[in-house]
Short mmCIF file of C-alpha atoms in Angstrom, two decimals:
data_model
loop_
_atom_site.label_atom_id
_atom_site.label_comp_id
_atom_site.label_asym_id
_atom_site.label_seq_id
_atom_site.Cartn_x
_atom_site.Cartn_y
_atom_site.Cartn_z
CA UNK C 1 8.86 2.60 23.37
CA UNK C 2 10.33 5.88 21.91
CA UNK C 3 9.27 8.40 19.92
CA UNK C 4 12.98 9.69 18.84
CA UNK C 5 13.58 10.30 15.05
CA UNK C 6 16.95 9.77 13.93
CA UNK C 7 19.25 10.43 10.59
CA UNK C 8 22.28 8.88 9.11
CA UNK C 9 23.78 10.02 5.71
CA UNK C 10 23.97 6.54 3.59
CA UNK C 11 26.55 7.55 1.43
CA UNK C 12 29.21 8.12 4.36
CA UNK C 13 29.46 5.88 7.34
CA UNK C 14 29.04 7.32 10.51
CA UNK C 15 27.02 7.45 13.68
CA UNK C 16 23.01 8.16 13.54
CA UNK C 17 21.90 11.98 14.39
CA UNK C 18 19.16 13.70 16.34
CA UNK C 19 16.34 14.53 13.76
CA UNK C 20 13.60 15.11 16.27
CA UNK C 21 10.71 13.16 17.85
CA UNK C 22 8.00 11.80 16.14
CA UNK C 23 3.92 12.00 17.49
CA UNK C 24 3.94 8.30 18.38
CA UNK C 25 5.79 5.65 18.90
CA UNK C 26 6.18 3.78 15.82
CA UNK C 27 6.05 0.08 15.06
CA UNK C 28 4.33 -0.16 11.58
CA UNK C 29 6.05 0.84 8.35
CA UNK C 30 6.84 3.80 6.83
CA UNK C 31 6.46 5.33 3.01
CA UNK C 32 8.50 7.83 1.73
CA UNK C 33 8.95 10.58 -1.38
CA UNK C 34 12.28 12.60 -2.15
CA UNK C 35 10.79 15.36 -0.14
CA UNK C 36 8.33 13.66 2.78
CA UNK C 37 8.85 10.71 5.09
CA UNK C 38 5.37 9.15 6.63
CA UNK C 39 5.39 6.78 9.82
CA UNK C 40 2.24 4.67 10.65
CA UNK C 41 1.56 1.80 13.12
CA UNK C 42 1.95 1.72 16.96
CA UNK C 43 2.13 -0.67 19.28
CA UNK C 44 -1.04 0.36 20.38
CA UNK C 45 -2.73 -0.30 17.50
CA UNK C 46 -3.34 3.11 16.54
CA UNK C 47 -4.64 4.49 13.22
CA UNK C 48 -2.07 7.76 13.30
CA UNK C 49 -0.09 8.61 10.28
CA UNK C 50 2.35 11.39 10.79
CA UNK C 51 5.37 13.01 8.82
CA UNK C 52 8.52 14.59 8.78
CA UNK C 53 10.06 16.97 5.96
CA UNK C 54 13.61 15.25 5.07
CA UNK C 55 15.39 18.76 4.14
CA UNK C 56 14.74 20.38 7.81
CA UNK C 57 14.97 18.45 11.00
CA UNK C 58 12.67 18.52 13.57
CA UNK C 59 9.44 17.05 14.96
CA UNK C 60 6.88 15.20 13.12
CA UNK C 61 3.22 16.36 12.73
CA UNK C 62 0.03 14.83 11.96
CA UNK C 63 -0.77 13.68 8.85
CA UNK C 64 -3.83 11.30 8.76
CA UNK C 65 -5.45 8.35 9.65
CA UNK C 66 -5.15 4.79 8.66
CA UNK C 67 -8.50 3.23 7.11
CA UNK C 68 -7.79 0.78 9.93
CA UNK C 69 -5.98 1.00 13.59
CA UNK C 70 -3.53 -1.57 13.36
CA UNK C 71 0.92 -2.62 13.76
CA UNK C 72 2.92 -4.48 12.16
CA UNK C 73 2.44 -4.10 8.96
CA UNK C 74 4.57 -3.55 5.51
CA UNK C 75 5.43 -0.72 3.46
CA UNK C 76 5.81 0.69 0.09
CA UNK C 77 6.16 3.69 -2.26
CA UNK C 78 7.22 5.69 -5.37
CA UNK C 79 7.33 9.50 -5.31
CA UNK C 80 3.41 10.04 -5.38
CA UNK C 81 2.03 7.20 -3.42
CA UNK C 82 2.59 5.47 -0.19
CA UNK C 83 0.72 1.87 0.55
CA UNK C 84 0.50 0.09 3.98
CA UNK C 85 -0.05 -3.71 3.86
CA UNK C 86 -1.61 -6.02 5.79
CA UNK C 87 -0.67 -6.04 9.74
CA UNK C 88 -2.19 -7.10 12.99
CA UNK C 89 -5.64 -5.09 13.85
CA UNK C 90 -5.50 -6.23 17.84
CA UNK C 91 -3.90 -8.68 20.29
CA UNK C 92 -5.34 -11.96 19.34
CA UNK C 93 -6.66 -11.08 16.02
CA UNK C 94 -6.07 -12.83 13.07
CA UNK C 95 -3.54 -11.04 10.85
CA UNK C 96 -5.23 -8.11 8.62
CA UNK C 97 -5.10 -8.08 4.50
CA UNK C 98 -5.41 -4.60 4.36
CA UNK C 99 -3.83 -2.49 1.63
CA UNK C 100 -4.64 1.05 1.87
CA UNK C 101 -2.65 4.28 0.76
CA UNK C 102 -1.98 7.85 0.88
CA UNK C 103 -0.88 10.32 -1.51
CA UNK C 104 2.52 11.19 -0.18
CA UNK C 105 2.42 15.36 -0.74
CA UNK C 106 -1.09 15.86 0.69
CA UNK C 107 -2.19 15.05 4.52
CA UNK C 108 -5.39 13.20 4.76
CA UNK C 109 -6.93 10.11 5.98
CA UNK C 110 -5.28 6.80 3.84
CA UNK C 111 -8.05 5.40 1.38
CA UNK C 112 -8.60 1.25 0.40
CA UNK C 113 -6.03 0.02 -2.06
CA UNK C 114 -7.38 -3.94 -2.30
CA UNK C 115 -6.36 -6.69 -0.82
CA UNK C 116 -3.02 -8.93 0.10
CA UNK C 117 -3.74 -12.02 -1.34
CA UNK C 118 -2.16 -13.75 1.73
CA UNK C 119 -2.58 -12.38 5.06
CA UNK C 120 0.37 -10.50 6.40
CA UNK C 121 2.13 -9.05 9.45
CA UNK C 122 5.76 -8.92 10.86
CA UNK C 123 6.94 -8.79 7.32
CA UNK C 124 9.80 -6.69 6.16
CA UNK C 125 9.63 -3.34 3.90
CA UNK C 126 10.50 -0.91 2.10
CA UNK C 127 11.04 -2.54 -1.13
CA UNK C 128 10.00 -1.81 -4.72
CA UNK C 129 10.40 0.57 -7.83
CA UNK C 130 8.34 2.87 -9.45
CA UNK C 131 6.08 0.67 -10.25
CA UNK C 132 5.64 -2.48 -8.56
CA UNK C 133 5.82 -2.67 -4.57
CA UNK C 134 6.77 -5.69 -2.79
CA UNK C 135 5.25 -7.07 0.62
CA UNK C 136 8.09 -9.84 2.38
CA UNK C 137 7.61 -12.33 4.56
CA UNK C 138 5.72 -12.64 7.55
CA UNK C 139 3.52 -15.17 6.17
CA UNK C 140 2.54 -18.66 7.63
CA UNK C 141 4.83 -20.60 5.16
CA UNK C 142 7.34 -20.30 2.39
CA UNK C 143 5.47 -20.65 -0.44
CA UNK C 144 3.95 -17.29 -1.82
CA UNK C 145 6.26 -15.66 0.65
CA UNK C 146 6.90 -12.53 -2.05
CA UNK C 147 3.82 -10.45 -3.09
CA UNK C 148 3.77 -7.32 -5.25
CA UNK C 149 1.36 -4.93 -6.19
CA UNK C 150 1.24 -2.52 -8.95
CA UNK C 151 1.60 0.79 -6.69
CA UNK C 152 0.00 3.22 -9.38
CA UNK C 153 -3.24 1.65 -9.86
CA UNK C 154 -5.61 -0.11 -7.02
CA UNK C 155 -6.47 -4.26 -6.34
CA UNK C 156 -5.34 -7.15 -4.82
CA UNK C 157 -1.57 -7.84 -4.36
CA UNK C 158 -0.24 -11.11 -6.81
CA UNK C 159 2.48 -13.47 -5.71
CA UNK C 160 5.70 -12.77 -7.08
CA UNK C 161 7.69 -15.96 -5.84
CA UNK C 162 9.30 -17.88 -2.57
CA UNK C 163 11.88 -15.95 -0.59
CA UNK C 164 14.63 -18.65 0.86
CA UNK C 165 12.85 -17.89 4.61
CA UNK C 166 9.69 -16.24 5.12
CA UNK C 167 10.58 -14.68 8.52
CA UNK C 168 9.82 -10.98 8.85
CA UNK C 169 11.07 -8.45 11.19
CA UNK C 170 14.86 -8.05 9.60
CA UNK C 171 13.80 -5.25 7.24
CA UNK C 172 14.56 -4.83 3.47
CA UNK C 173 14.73 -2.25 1.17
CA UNK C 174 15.80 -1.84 -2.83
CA UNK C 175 17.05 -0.19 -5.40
CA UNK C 176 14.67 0.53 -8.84
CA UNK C 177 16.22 -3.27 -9.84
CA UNK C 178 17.09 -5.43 -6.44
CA UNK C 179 14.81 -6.10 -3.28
CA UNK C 180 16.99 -7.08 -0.65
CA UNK C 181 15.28 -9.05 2.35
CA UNK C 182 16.66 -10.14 5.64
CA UNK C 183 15.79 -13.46 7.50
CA UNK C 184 17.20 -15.07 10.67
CA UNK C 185 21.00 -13.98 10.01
CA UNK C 186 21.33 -13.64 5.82
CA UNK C 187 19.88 -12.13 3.23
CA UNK C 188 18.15 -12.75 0.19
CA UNK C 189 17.53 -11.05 -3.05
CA UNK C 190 14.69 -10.82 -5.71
CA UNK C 191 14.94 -8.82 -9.17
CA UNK C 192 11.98 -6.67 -9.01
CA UNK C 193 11.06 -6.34 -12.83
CA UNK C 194 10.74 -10.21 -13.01
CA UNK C 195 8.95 -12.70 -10.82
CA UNK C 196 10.68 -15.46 -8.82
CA UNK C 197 12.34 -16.84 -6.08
CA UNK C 198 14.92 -15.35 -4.35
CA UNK C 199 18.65 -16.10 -4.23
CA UNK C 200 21.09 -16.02 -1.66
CA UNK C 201 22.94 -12.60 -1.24
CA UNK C 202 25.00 -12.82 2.13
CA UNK C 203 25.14 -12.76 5.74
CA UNK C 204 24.06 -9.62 7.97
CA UNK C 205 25.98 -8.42 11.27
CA UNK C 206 23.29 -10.41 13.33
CA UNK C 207 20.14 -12.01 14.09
CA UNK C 208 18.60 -9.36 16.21
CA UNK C 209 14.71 -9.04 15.54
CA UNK C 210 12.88 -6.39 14.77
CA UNK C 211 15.61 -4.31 12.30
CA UNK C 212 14.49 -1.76 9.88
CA UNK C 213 16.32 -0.68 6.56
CA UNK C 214 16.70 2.40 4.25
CA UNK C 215 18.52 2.79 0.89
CA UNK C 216 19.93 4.32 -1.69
CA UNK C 217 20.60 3.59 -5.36
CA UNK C 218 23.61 1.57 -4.09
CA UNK C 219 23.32 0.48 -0.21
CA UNK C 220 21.28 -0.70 1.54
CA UNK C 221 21.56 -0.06 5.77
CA UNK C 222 20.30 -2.11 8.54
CA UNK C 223 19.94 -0.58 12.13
CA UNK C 224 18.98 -1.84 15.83
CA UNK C 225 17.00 -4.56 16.82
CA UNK C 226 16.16 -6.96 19.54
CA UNK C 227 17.08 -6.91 22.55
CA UNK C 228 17.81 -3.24 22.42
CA UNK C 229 20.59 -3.10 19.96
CA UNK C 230 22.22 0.27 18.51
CA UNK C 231 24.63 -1.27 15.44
CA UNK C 232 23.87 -0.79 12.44
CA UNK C 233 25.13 -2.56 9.17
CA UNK C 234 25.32 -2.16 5.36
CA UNK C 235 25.55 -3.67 1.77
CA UNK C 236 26.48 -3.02 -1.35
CA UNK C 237 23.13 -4.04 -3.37
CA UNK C 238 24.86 -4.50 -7.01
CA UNK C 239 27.21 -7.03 -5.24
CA UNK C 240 26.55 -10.33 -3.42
CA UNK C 241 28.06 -10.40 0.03
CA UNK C 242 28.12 -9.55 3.54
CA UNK C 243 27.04 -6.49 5.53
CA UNK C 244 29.84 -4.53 6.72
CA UNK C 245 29.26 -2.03 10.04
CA UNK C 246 27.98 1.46 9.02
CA UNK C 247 28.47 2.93 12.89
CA UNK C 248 25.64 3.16 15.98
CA UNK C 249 22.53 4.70 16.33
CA UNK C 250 22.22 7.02 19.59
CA UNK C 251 20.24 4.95 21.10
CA UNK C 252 18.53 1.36 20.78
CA UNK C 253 15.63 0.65 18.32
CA UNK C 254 14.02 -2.39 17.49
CA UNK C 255 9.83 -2.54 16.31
CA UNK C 256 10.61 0.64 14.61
CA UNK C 257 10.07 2.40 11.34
CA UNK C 258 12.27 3.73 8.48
CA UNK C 259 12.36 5.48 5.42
CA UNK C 260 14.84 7.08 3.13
CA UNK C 261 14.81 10.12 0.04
CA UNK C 262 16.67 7.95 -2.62
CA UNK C 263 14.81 4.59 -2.21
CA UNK C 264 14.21 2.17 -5.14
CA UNK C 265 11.02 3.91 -5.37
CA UNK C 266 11.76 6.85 -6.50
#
């Protein structure tokens, strides 16, 4: 486990960067605004949510609880609001349908959202627009594999379609129009606005477990994974086709958290 915070610049390739260290160590998902990224989830099971300020590096600092202690879980956001979903409450337990969120600018204790319609953990985020956020994979079959929920209002997520593999743990992330979502080696892509099943987009670098993923309006980067894996990989998400290398992190990360400032969120 680590508790290192790192930074890359998504527009240039390059090598990741000391940011700081964050108050856990994080294996959750993550929310973020154009101003304020927010971790949650630990292997531990822990309820801690705590944040960073993207402008100024340096170490994160308490923000809140979760409304339940828990890992493994997917995120989403737009500017304003930041939802967790689903996740595993404790070793053994059956996986959680938990949404609950937090309004990104204030610290305080997340609040219930509703419920995911089909129980989730080990599924891949950050994906979504404004609007609607997306929860990937991680559930017990195909079918239903792509839920959204309407991330201004509260209630239950909806199913949005059937990705191509329902395996979680290879990150994803979007633009305001494209989810991408990785599985075993490849990934797949939805069209947010609509509902559906995904299509094929390409291959990724790897099949290393346990990846996360930030974007911009136009890429979309992969880093680390399992077993303890520092390369990290990128798309163009307007185009099909395969990830190209974007450089190394400083050190390995897999069961880790991301977030980015010009996500499809926002």
């Amino acid at each position: 486990s680590k508790d290192v915070i790192e930074f890359i610049t998504i527009a240039s390739t390059g090598n990741g960067s000391d940011f700081g260290d964050s108050t856990v160590d994080h294996e959750g998902g993550a929310v973020s605004s154009r101003t304020r990224f927010c971790g949650a989830g630990t292997v531990g099971y822990s309820n801690v949510i705590d944040f960073v300020t993207f402008s100024s590096t340096g170490d994160a600092q308490d923000f809140g609880d979760l409304t339940d202690a828990r890992r493994s879980m997917n995120a989403c956001s737009n500017q304003t609001r930041g939802l967790f979903l689903g996740g595993i409450d404790a070793p053994g337990q059956p996986t959680s349908n938990i949404i609950d969120f937090i309004t990104i600018a204030s610290t305080g204790d997340a609040r219930d959202y509703g419920d995911l319609i089909t129980t989730s953990s080990n599924c891949s985020g950050n994906a979504g627009n404004p609007t609607r956020g997306l929860c990937l994979g991680g559930t017990p079959s195909t079918t239903g594999s792509a839920q959204f929920v309407t991330i201004p209002t509260l209630g239950n997520s909806s199913t949005f379609g059937d990705l191509i593999s329902s395996q979680g743990n290879r990150g994803a992330c979007s633009n305001s129009i494209r989810a991408i979502h990785g599985y075993e080696g490849s990934l797949d892509f939805l069209t947010i606005a609509t509902l559906g099943n995904s299509t094929n987009f390409g291959d990724y670098l790897n099949d290393a477990a346990y990846k996360c993923c930030v974007s911009s309006p136009t890429r979309g980067v992969w880093g680390g994974g399992s077993p303890g894996i520092n390369v990290m990989g990128y798309i163009e998400i307007a185009t099909q086709g395969d990830a190209v290398d974007f450089g190394d992190l400083i050190s390995t990360h897999y069961v880790h958290v991301g977030g980015s400032n010009g996500h499809g969120g926002l």
